[in-house]
Coordinates of C-alpha atoms in Angstrom, one line a residue:
M368 CA 26.8 9.3 10.1
G369 CA 27.4 8.2 6.5
A370 CA 30.9 7.2 7.2
L371 CA 30.0 5.2 10.4
I372 CA 27.3 3.4 8.4
G373 CA 29.9 2.6 5.8
V374 CA 32.2 1.0 8.5
V375 CA 29.3 -1.1 9.8
A376 CA 28.2 -2.2 6.3
A377 CA 31.7 -3.5 5.7
V378 CA 31.2 -6.7 7.5
S379 CA 29.3 -8.0 4.5
V380 CA 32.2 -7.4 2.0
T381 CA 33.4 -10.1 -0.1
V382 CA 37.2 -9.9 -0.7
V383 CA 38.9 -11.4 -3.7
A384 CA 42.4 -11.6 -2.4
L385 CA 45.8 -11.4 -4.2
K386 CA 47.8 -14.5 -4.5
T387 CA 50.7 -12.4 -3.4
T388 CA 51.1 -8.8 -2.3
A389 CA 54.9 -8.6 -2.4
G390 CA 57.7 -9.8 -4.5
A391 CA 60.5 -8.5 -6.9
D392 CA 57.9 -6.6 -8.9
C393 CA 55.3 -5.9 -6.2
Q394 CA 55.9 -3.8 -3.2
G395 CA 52.7 -3.8 -1.1
A396 CA 49.0 -3.6 -2.2
L397 CA 46.9 -1.0 -3.9
P398 CA 43.3 -1.5 -2.8
L399 CA 40.5 -1.1 -5.3
K400 CA 37.1 -1.1 -3.7
V401 CA 34.1 -1.8 -5.9
A402 CA 30.5 -1.5 -4.7
V403 CA 28.1 -3.5 -6.8
A404 CA 24.4 -4.2 -6.9
P405 CA 23.6 -7.7 -5.6
A406 CA 22.3 -8.9 -9.0
V407 CA 25.7 -8.6 -10.5
E408 CA 27.8 -9.6 -7.6
D409 CA 28.6 -13.1 -8.9
V410 CA 29.6 -11.9 -12.4
V411 CA 31.9 -9.1 -11.0
R412 CA 33.5 -11.4 -8.4
Q413 CA 34.3 -14.0 -11.1
T414 CA 35.7 -11.3 -13.3
A415 CA 37.7 -9.9 -10.4
A416 CA 39.1 -13.4 -9.7
D417 CA 40.3 -13.6 -13.4
Y418 CA 41.7 -10.2 -13.3
Q419 CA 43.6 -10.9 -10.0
A420 CA 45.1 -14.1 -11.5
G421 CA 47.2 -11.9 -13.8
Q422 CA 48.6 -10.1 -10.7
P423 CA 48.0 -6.5 -12.0
I424 CA 50.6 -4.1 -10.8
V425 CA 50.3 -0.3 -10.7
D426 CA 53.2 2.0 -9.6
G427 CA 55.0 -1.1 -8.2
R428 CA 52.0 -2.2 -6.1
C429 CA 49.6 -5.2 -6.7
V430 CA 46.1 -4.2 -7.2
Q431 CA 43.8 -5.8 -4.6
V432 CA 40.1 -5.7 -5.5
T433 CA 37.4 -5.8 -2.9
I434 CA 33.8 -6.5 -3.8
E435 CA 31.1 -5.0 -1.7
S436 CA 27.6 -6.1 -2.5
R437 CA 25.2 -3.2 -1.5
A438 CA 21.7 -2.1 -2.7
A439 CA 22.1 0.9 -4.9
A440 CA 19.8 2.9 -2.6
D441 CA 22.0 2.3 0.4
V442 CA 25.1 3.4 -1.6
A443 CA 23.3 6.5 -3.0
T444 CA 22.4 7.5 0.5
E445 CA 25.8 7.1 2.0
L446 CA 28.3 7.9 -0.7
P447 CA 28.0 11.8 -0.8
T448 CA 29.3 12.0 2.8
A449 CA 31.1 8.7 3.3
Q450 CA 34.8 9.5 4.2
I451 CA 36.0 6.1 5.4
N452 CA 37.1 3.7 2.7
P453 CA 34.6 4.8 0.0
P454 CA 34.4 2.7 -3.3
A455 CA 36.5 3.7 -6.3
L456 CA 34.0 2.0 -8.7
W457 CA 30.3 1.5 -8.3
I458 CA 27.9 -0.6 -10.3
P459 CA 24.4 0.3 -9.3
D460 CA 21.5 -1.4 -11.1
S461 CA 20.2 1.9 -12.5
S462 CA 21.5 5.3 -13.6
M463 CA 18.6 6.8 -11.7
W464 CA 20.6 6.2 -8.5
A465 CA 23.8 7.4 -10.0
A466 CA 22.2 10.7 -11.1
E467 CA 20.4 11.2 -7.7
T468 CA 23.9 10.6 -6.0
Q469 CA 25.5 13.1 -8.3
K470 CA 22.9 15.6 -7.4
A471 CA 23.3 15.0 -3.6
A472 CA 27.1 15.1 -3.8
G473 CA 26.9 18.4 -5.6
E474 CA 24.9 19.9 -2.7
V475 CA 27.5 18.6 -0.1
G476 CA 30.6 20.6 -1.2
T477 CA 34.2 20.1 -2.1
D478 CA 34.6 17.1 0.2
A479 CA 32.0 15.1 -1.7
P480 CA 33.1 12.5 -4.3
R481 CA 33.1 13.2 -8.0
L482 CA 31.0 10.7 -10.0
D483 CA 31.8 9.9 -13.6
V484 CA 28.8 7.8 -14.9
R485 CA 30.1 5.6 -17.7
K486 CA 28.4 3.3 -20.2
S487 CA 26.4 0.3 -19.1
L488 CA 27.7 -3.2 -18.5
A489 CA 24.5 -5.0 -19.1
S490 CA 20.7 -4.4 -18.9
S491 CA 17.5 -6.0 -17.9
P492 CA 13.9 -4.6 -18.4
L493 CA 11.4 -4.1 -15.6
V494 CA 8.6 -6.8 -15.8
I495 CA 5.2 -7.5 -14.2
A496 CA 5.7 -10.8 -12.4
G497 CA 3.8 -13.3 -10.3
S498 CA 2.6 -16.9 -10.2
E499 CA 1.2 -18.4 -13.3
Q500 CA -2.3 -18.6 -11.6
A501 CA -2.2 -14.8 -10.7
M502 CA -0.8 -13.8 -14.0
T503 CA -3.4 -15.8 -16.0
K504 CA -6.2 -13.9 -14.2
L505 CA -4.6 -10.8 -15.8
G506 CA -4.6 -12.1 -19.3
W507 CA -1.2 -13.7 -19.4
P508 CA 0.1 -15.2 -21.7
V509 CA -2.5 -14.4 -24.3
T510 CA -2.1 -10.6 -23.9
P511 CA 0.6 -8.5 -22.2
V512 CA -0.4 -7.4 -18.7
S513 CA -1.0 -3.7 -18.8
W514 CA 0.4 -1.1 -16.3
T515 CA -3.2 0.0 -15.9
R516 CA -3.9 -3.3 -14.2
V517 CA -1.2 -2.6 -11.6
V518 CA -3.0 0.5 -10.5
D519 CA -6.5 -1.2 -10.7
P520 CA -7.9 -1.4 -7.1
A521 CA -9.5 -4.8 -8.0
V522 CA -6.0 -6.3 -8.7
P523 CA -3.9 -7.6 -5.7
V524 CA -0.5 -5.9 -6.3
T525 CA 2.4 -5.3 -4.0
L526 CA 5.4 -2.9 -4.4
S527 CA 8.8 -3.1 -3.1
D528 CA 9.8 -0.1 -1.1
P529 CA 11.0 2.6 -3.7
T530 CA 13.4 4.1 -1.2
Q531 CA 15.2 0.9 -0.8
S532 CA 14.8 -0.9 -4.1
T533 CA 15.2 0.0 -7.9
E534 CA 12.2 -2.2 -8.8
G535 CA 10.1 -0.1 -6.5
L536 CA 11.5 3.3 -7.8
A537 CA 11.2 2.2 -11.4
T538 CA 7.6 1.1 -10.9
L539 CA 6.8 4.4 -9.3
A540 CA 8.3 6.3 -12.3
V541 CA 6.2 4.3 -14.7
I542 CA 2.9 5.0 -12.6
R543 CA 3.9 8.6 -12.4
G544 CA 4.1 8.7 -16.2
L545 CA 0.5 7.3 -16.3
L546 CA -1.1 9.4 -13.6
G547 CA 1.3 12.3 -12.8
N548 CA 1.0 16.0 -13.9
P549 CA 3.5 17.4 -16.5
D550 CA 5.0 19.5 -13.7
G551 CA 5.9 16.5 -11.6
T552 CA 3.2 17.1 -9.0
P553 CA 0.9 14.0 -8.3
K554 CA -2.6 13.9 -9.5
P555 CA -5.1 12.5 -7.0
E556 CA -5.3 9.3 -9.0
L557 CA -1.6 8.8 -8.5
V558 CA -1.8 9.5 -4.8
S559 CA -4.7 7.0 -4.5
A560 CA -2.8 4.4 -6.3
L561 CA 0.3 4.8 -4.3
L562 CA -1.6 4.8 -0.9
R563 CA -3.3 1.6 -2.1
V564 CA -0.1 -0.3 -3.1
G565 CA 1.8 1.3 -0.2
R566 CA -0.3 -0.5 2.3
A567 CA 1.1 -3.8 1.1
A568 CA 4.7 -2.6 0.4
L569 CA 7.5 -5.0 1.0
P570 CA 11.0 -4.2 2.2
S571 CA 12.5 -5.7 -1.0
V572 CA 11.6 -7.6 -4.2
R573 CA 13.1 -10.8 -2.6
D574 CA 10.1 -10.9 -0.2
A575 CA 7.7 -10.8 -3.1
F576 CA 9.5 -13.6 -4.8
N577 CA 9.5 -15.7 -1.5
K578 CA 5.7 -15.2 -1.3
V579 CA 5.3 -17.1 -4.6
T580 CA 8.1 -19.7 -4.4
Q581 CA 6.8 -20.7 -0.9
G582 CA 3.7 -21.9 -2.5
A583 CA 1.3 -18.9 -2.3
E584 CA -0.4 -19.1 -5.6
N585 CA -2.7 -16.3 -4.6
A586 CA 0.3 -14.0 -3.7
P587 CA 0.0 -10.6 -5.3
V588 CA 1.7 -9.7 -8.5
F589 CA 4.7 -7.5 -8.3
T590 CA 7.5 -5.9 -10.4
A591 CA 10.9 -7.2 -10.8
S592 CA 13.8 -7.2 -13.3
E593 CA 13.7 -9.9 -16.0
Q594 CA 17.0 -11.2 -14.7
N595 CA 15.6 -11.5 -11.2
V596 CA 12.8 -13.7 -12.5
M597 CA 15.2 -16.0 -14.4
A598 CA 17.6 -16.1 -11.4
N599 CA 14.8 -17.0 -9.0
N600 CA 13.5 -19.8 -11.2
R601 CA 16.9 -21.2 -11.6
S602 CA 17.5 -21.1 -7.9
V603 CA 14.4 -23.1 -7.0
G604 CA 14.9 -25.5 -9.9
E605 CA 11.6 -24.9 -11.7
R606 CA 9.6 -22.2 -13.3
R607 CA 7.7 -20.7 -10.3
V608 CA 7.3 -17.0 -11.4
V609 CA 6.4 -15.9 -14.9
A610 CA 7.1 -12.4 -16.4
S611 CA 4.8 -10.2 -18.7
Y612 CA 6.1 -7.3 -20.7
P613 CA 3.8 -4.3 -20.4
K614 CA 2.3 -3.3 -23.7
E615 CA 2.6 0.4 -22.9
G616 CA 6.5 -0.1 -22.5
T617 CA 8.7 -0.3 -19.4
L618 CA 11.9 1.0 -17.9
G619 CA 15.2 -0.7 -18.0
F620 CA 17.9 -1.5 -15.5
D621 CA 21.1 -0.4 -17.1
F622 CA 23.9 -1.3 -14.7
P623 CA 26.3 1.7 -15.5
L624 CA 29.9 1.7 -14.3
V625 CA 30.5 4.7 -12.1
R626 CA 34.0 5.9 -11.3
V627 CA 34.0 7.5 -7.9
S628 CA 37.0 9.7 -7.2
R629 CA 37.7 12.1 -4.4
P630 CA 40.7 14.2 -3.1
G631 CA 43.2 12.1 -1.1
E632 CA 42.6 8.7 -2.7
H633 CA 45.5 6.3 -3.1
S634 CA 48.0 7.2 -5.9
G635 CA 47.4 4.9 -8.8
T636 CA 43.7 4.4 -8.1
E637 CA 42.7 5.8 -11.5
S638 CA 44.9 3.4 -13.3
A639 CA 43.8 0.4 -11.2
A640 CA 40.1 1.4 -12.0
A641 CA 40.8 1.7 -15.6
G642 CA 42.4 -1.8 -15.7
F643 CA 39.5 -3.4 -13.9
E644 CA 36.9 -1.6 -16.0
K645 CA 38.7 -3.2 -19.1
A646 CA 38.2 -6.5 -17.6
L647 CA 34.5 -5.8 -16.9
R648 CA 33.9 -4.9 -20.6
S649 CA 35.9 -7.9 -22.0
P650 CA 34.1 -10.6 -24.0
E651 CA 34.6 -13.0 -21.1
A652 CA 32.7 -10.8 -18.8
A653 CA 29.9 -10.1 -21.4
K654 CA 29.5 -13.9 -21.6
R655 CA 29.2 -14.1 -17.8
F656 CA 26.6 -11.4 -17.8
S657 CA 24.6 -13.3 -20.6
D658 CA 24.9 -16.6 -18.7
A659 CA 23.6 -15.0 -15.6
G660 CA 20.4 -13.8 -17.3
F661 CA 21.3 -10.3 -18.4
R662 CA 20.8 -8.7 -21.8
N663 CA 23.6 -6.8 -23.4
P664 CA 23.9 -3.0 -23.0
Q665 CA 21.8 -2.5 -26.1
G666 CA 18.9 -4.5 -24.7
L667 CA 19.4 -7.6 -26.8
A668 CA 18.9 -11.0 -25.1
P669 CA 20.8 -14.2 -25.9
S670 CA 18.9 -16.8 -27.9
G671 CA 17.4 -19.7 -26.1
W672 CA 15.2 -18.1 -23.4
T673 CA 11.7 -19.4 -23.2
T674 CA 8.7 -18.7 -21.1
E675 CA 8.2 -22.5 -20.5
K676 CA 11.7 -23.0 -19.2
D677 CA 12.8 -19.7 -17.7
G678 CA 9.5 -17.6 -17.2
V679 CA 10.9 -15.0 -19.5
N680 CA 11.1 -14.8 -23.3
G681 CA 13.8 -12.3 -24.1
D682 CA 11.8 -10.6 -26.8
K683 CA 12.5 -7.0 -27.7
V684 CA 10.9 -4.6 -25.4
T685 CA 9.8 -1.0 -25.7
L686 CA 11.7 1.2 -23.3
L687 CA 10.1 4.3 -21.9
K688 CA 12.1 7.5 -21.3
A689 CA 13.9 7.3 -17.8
P690 CA 12.7 10.1 -15.4
T691 CA 15.0 13.1 -14.8
T692 CA 16.9 13.6 -11.6
D693 CA 14.3 16.2 -10.5
Q694 CA 11.4 13.8 -11.2
V695 CA 13.2 11.0 -9.2
S696 CA 13.6 13.4 -6.2
E697 CA 9.9 14.3 -6.6
L698 CA 8.9 10.6 -6.7
L699 CA 10.8 9.9 -3.6
R700 CA 9.3 12.9 -1.8
T701 CA 5.8 11.9 -2.8
W702 CA 6.4 8.3 -1.6
G703 CA 7.9 9.4 1.7
A704 CA 4.8 11.7 2.4
I705 CA 2.4 8.9 1.5
S706 CA 4.1 6.2 3.5
L707 CA 4.3 8.4 6.7
D708 CA 2.0 7.3 9.5
S709 CA -0.7 9.8 10.2
R710 CA -2.5 11.0 13.3
M711 CA -5.4 12.9 11.9
L712 CA -8.6 14.4 13.4
A713 CA -11.3 14.7 10.7
V714 CA -13.8 17.4 11.7
L715 CA -17.0 17.6 9.6
D716 CA -19.6 20.4 9.4
V717 CA -23.1 19.1 10.1
S718 CA -24.8 22.5 10.1
G719 CA -28.2 22.7 8.3
S720 CA -26.8 24.0 5.0
M721 CA -24.9 20.7 4.7
A722 CA -28.3 19.1 3.6
E723 CA -28.2 21.2 0.5
K724 CA -27.6 19.3 -2.8
M725 CA -24.7 19.6 -5.1
S726 CA -24.5 19.2 -8.9
N727 CA -24.6 15.5 -8.8
G728 CA -27.7 15.3 -6.7
Q729 CA -25.8 14.4 -3.5
T730 CA -26.2 16.5 -0.4
R731 CA -23.0 18.2 0.7
I732 CA -22.8 16.0 3.7
E733 CA -23.2 12.9 1.5
A734 CA -20.4 14.1 -0.9
A735 CA -18.1 14.9 2.1
T736 CA -18.8 11.6 3.7
Q737 CA -18.1 9.6 0.4
A738 CA -14.8 11.4 -0.1
A739 CA -13.8 10.8 3.6
L740 CA -14.5 7.2 3.4
T741 CA -12.6 6.8 0.2
A742 CA -9.5 8.4 1.7
L743 CA -10.0 6.3 4.9
G744 CA -10.0 3.1 2.9
L745 CA -6.5 3.9 1.6
M746 CA -4.9 4.6 5.0
P747 CA -2.9 1.7 6.7
D748 CA -4.2 0.2 10.0
T749 CA -1.3 2.0 11.8
S750 CA -2.8 5.4 11.1
D751 CA -4.5 7.2 14.0
I752 CA -7.8 8.7 13.0
G753 CA -10.6 10.3 14.9
L754 CA -14.0 11.9 14.0
W755 CA -15.7 15.0 15.2
A756 CA -18.8 16.7 14.0
F757 CA -19.8 20.4 14.6
S758 CA -22.7 22.8 14.4
T759 CA -24.2 25.3 16.9
D760 CA -26.6 22.9 18.4
K761 CA -24.5 19.8 19.0
K762 CA -23.3 19.7 22.7
P763 CA -23.7 23.0 24.5
P764 CA -21.8 24.8 25.8
N765 CA -19.5 23.2 23.1
D766 CA -20.3 23.3 19.3
W767 CA -18.7 20.0 18.6
I768 CA -19.1 16.4 19.5
S769 CA -16.6 13.5 19.3
L770 CA -18.1 10.7 17.4
V771 CA -15.1 8.3 17.3
P772 CA -12.0 8.9 19.6
I773 CA -8.7 9.1 17.8
G774 CA -6.6 5.9 17.6
P775 CA -5.1 3.4 15.2
L776 CA -7.5 2.2 12.6
G777 CA -6.7 -1.5 13.2
E778 CA -7.2 -1.1 16.9
P779 CA -10.4 -2.8 18.4
L780 CA -13.0 -0.2 19.6
G781 CA -16.2 -1.6 21.2
G782 CA -15.5 -5.0 19.8
K783 CA -14.9 -3.7 16.3
P784 CA -11.9 -2.4 14.4
R785 CA -11.8 1.3 14.7
R786 CA -12.0 1.5 10.9
D787 CA -15.4 -0.1 10.9
V788 CA -16.5 2.3 13.7
L789 CA -15.4 5.2 11.7
V790 CA -17.2 4.1 8.6
A791 CA -20.5 3.7 10.7
G792 CA -19.9 7.1 12.3
A793 CA -19.4 8.8 8.9
Q794 CA -22.4 7.2 7.4
G795 CA -24.5 8.4 10.3
L796 CA -23.6 12.1 9.8
A797 CA -26.5 12.9 7.6
S798 CA -28.9 12.0 10.4
I799 CA -27.5 14.8 12.8
V800 CA -27.5 17.6 10.3
G801 CA -28.9 20.8 11.8
G802 CA -28.0 24.2 13.3
G803 CA -25.4 26.9 12.3
T804 CA -21.7 26.8 11.4
A805 CA -19.7 27.0 14.5
L806 CA -16.3 27.3 12.7
N807 CA -14.0 29.3 15.0
D808 CA -14.5 27.7 18.3
T809 CA -14.5 24.2 16.8
A810 CA -11.2 24.9 14.8
L811 CA -9.5 26.1 18.0
A812 CA -10.8 23.2 20.0
A813 CA -9.7 20.7 17.4
W814 CA -6.2 22.3 17.2
R815 CA -5.7 22.5 20.9
F816 CA -6.8 18.8 21.4
M817 CA -4.3 17.5 18.7
Q818 CA -1.5 19.6 20.1
S819 CA -2.0 18.5 23.7
T820 CA -2.1 14.9 22.7
Y821 CA 0.7 15.2 20.1
D822 CA 2.5 12.0 19.0
P823 CA 6.0 12.8 17.8
L824 CA 6.3 9.5 15.8
K825 CA 3.4 10.5 13.5
I826 CA 2.3 13.3 11.3
N827 CA -0.3 15.2 13.4
S828 CA -3.0 17.3 11.6
V829 CA -6.6 18.3 11.5
T830 CA -8.8 18.2 8.4
L831 CA -11.9 20.4 8.6
I832 CA -14.7 20.3 6.1
T833 CA -17.2 23.0 6.0
D834 CA -19.6 24.7 3.6
G835 CA -20.2 28.2 5.3
K836 CA -18.8 30.8 7.6
N837 CA -18.8 31.2 11.4
D838 CA -22.5 31.6 12.6
D839 CA -21.8 31.6 16.4
I840 CA -21.8 35.2 17.5
S841 CA -20.7 34.1 20.9
S842 CA -17.5 32.4 19.7
I843 CA -14.0 33.8 19.4
G844 CA -13.4 36.3 16.6
M845 CA -11.1 35.7 13.7
A846 CA -8.4 38.2 14.8
D847 CA -8.3 36.7 18.3
L848 CA -8.4 33.2 16.8
V849 CA -5.3 33.8 14.7
A850 CA -3.5 35.6 17.6
T851 CA -4.3 32.4 19.8
F852 CA -2.8 30.1 17.2
Q853 CA 0.3 32.2 17.0
K854 CA 0.7 32.6 20.7
E855 CA 0.1 28.8 21.6
A856 CA 2.0 27.3 18.6
D857 CA 4.9 25.0 19.6
P858 CA 7.5 24.3 16.7
A859 CA 8.2 21.0 18.4
R860 CA 4.5 20.0 18.1
P861 CA 3.2 21.2 14.8
V862 CA -0.5 20.6 14.0
P863 CA -1.3 22.0 10.5
M864 CA -4.9 22.5 9.8
I865 CA -6.2 21.3 6.3
M866 CA -9.3 23.5 5.6
V867 CA -11.7 22.4 2.9
G868 CA -14.5 24.7 1.8
L869 CA -17.5 23.1 0.0
G870 CA -19.2 25.2 -2.6
Q871 CA -19.3 29.0 -3.4
E872 CA -20.7 29.8 0.1
A873 CA -17.7 28.7 2.0
D874 CA -15.8 31.4 3.8
M875 CA -12.5 30.9 2.0
D876 CA -11.0 34.0 3.5
A877 CA -11.5 32.6 7.0
L878 CA -10.3 29.1 6.1
R879 CA -7.1 30.6 4.6
Q880 CA -6.4 32.6 7.7
I881 CA -6.8 29.6 9.9
S882 CA -4.7 27.3 7.7
N883 CA -1.9 30.0 7.3
A884 CA -1.7 30.5 11.1
T885 CA -1.3 26.8 11.6
G886 CA 1.0 25.9 8.8
G887 CA -1.7 24.1 6.8
K888 CA -3.6 24.7 3.5
A889 CA -7.0 25.8 2.4
Y890 CA -8.8 24.2 -0.5
Q891 CA -12.1 25.0 -2.1
A892 CA -14.1 22.1 -3.6
L893 CA -16.8 23.4 -6.0
Q894 CA -17.8 20.0 -7.3
P895 CA -18.3 16.7 -5.4
A896 CA -15.4 15.1 -7.3
D897 CA -13.1 17.9 -6.1
I898 CA -13.5 16.8 -2.4
Q899 CA -11.5 13.5 -2.8
G900 CA -9.0 15.3 -4.9
V901 CA -8.1 17.9 -2.2
L902 CA -8.0 15.3 0.5
L903 CA -5.5 13.1 -1.5
D904 CA -3.5 16.3 -2.3
A905 CA -3.3 17.1 1.5
I906 CA -2.1 13.6 2.1
S907 CA 0.6 13.9 -0.5
Q908 CA 1.9 17.1 1.1
R909 CA 2.2 15.8 4.7
R910 CA 5.9 15.6 4.7
C911 CA 6.5 19.3 4.1
R912 CA 3.9 20.6 6.5
P913 CA 4.0 23.0 8.2
N914 CA 6.8 24.4 6.0
C915 CA 5.6 24.0 2.4

């Protein structure tokens, strides 16, 4: 597949051709393919043209350079398995992608390429960018815009997809540094922040620039490289986007040169690659990088950049430590889980004990409702959500009642968006509290319903919140319940059950048996604040369920 994608992608290749490929000293051509990040394409293309003007010859063949402009994320995905015409040199915009590709190639085997990550050719820091109006609201230019404002729910912010753009990945790494756990697992605050910005995520940073340059003064702020801001303003002929350098520090785009070699490459490729690398590191190439808005590899900017003219100032910036390869992988997994579309049935216990108060004075049902509404507010309109309530006196002979049928949050339901109907349904739960805890029959019914209506395009799950143990003596027993789950389970239609026990009285043994039998997970929330945390943790683990 990677090889086929590489063939398809080749239609966008820019070729810098030789003036001649044959002659007294040149018998045929030696191809040298170079994959480059779009930001440096013009500089590399100009350098290649000068290099070719000297008609470089290796082993009697003229070197023919081909420049392919590709996003680093695309190359990183394809390179470990690409067999047809892979690049001999690669200039991604960040070493993060090079390291991720090295790791992936090592897992493929002997047929994978060998990557030699060499020194940077240029650099550019990640900045917070936006229209002058939007940035002024955040304190610019009097004070640097803080990363904490980027994760502030009150600030309109958008993020470019971190699986497709280095700007998005670098931003994700910075936010993780602020809100992640030392072991790399996400804190609830991180999951919440990513869910919020993820709802407005754009395919690329170019889309974010377009929102501003097309006149949308109220367009959300976003992150970009300093060079991108300068290049955008130059292309539109005026300063339309301004940059702020976060006071906590930032990550840098370092544009390393990566030599990509594999068994069977053309004889002489190593020498040709070394020759072109020398051209890329020449004073002439360095000036081209500088003229294009890049800093040198040490992070120093040329003099003359001004906020008034360019939207950037070129001052010295504090660089944060780049994430490790394992941290990058974890970031991408977390984003992948968070960005997945959900199909979730929320099942809340409304037995009489849910009226008891917790440590903050809220009743258990109030605390559960508040946490559920917070999580609901972070889900995109494409998520399918439904709401059930259960106790022993709800709807004989059943112990549960459907309050809101499952469907997309943005879909109209009774003249209102389903999201609003769910909010109203959750807020009304306190008025129907009463009866005992009908755990077993309800859990089975919810699981069977989600399995029978399974949507293969979404992550299907049940989230059940309860504070007690099964009180319905006429219901199915735990041993039979577990056996039924195991008998009726369909690997093609997994429905993990996320079980949340409120307080000390929750039957955690039963909840664990149910979650284990369905490939889910059981949590205990002893304090009101714990409820939201476990719901967000469950969301962050959706990708691996039911095989975590």
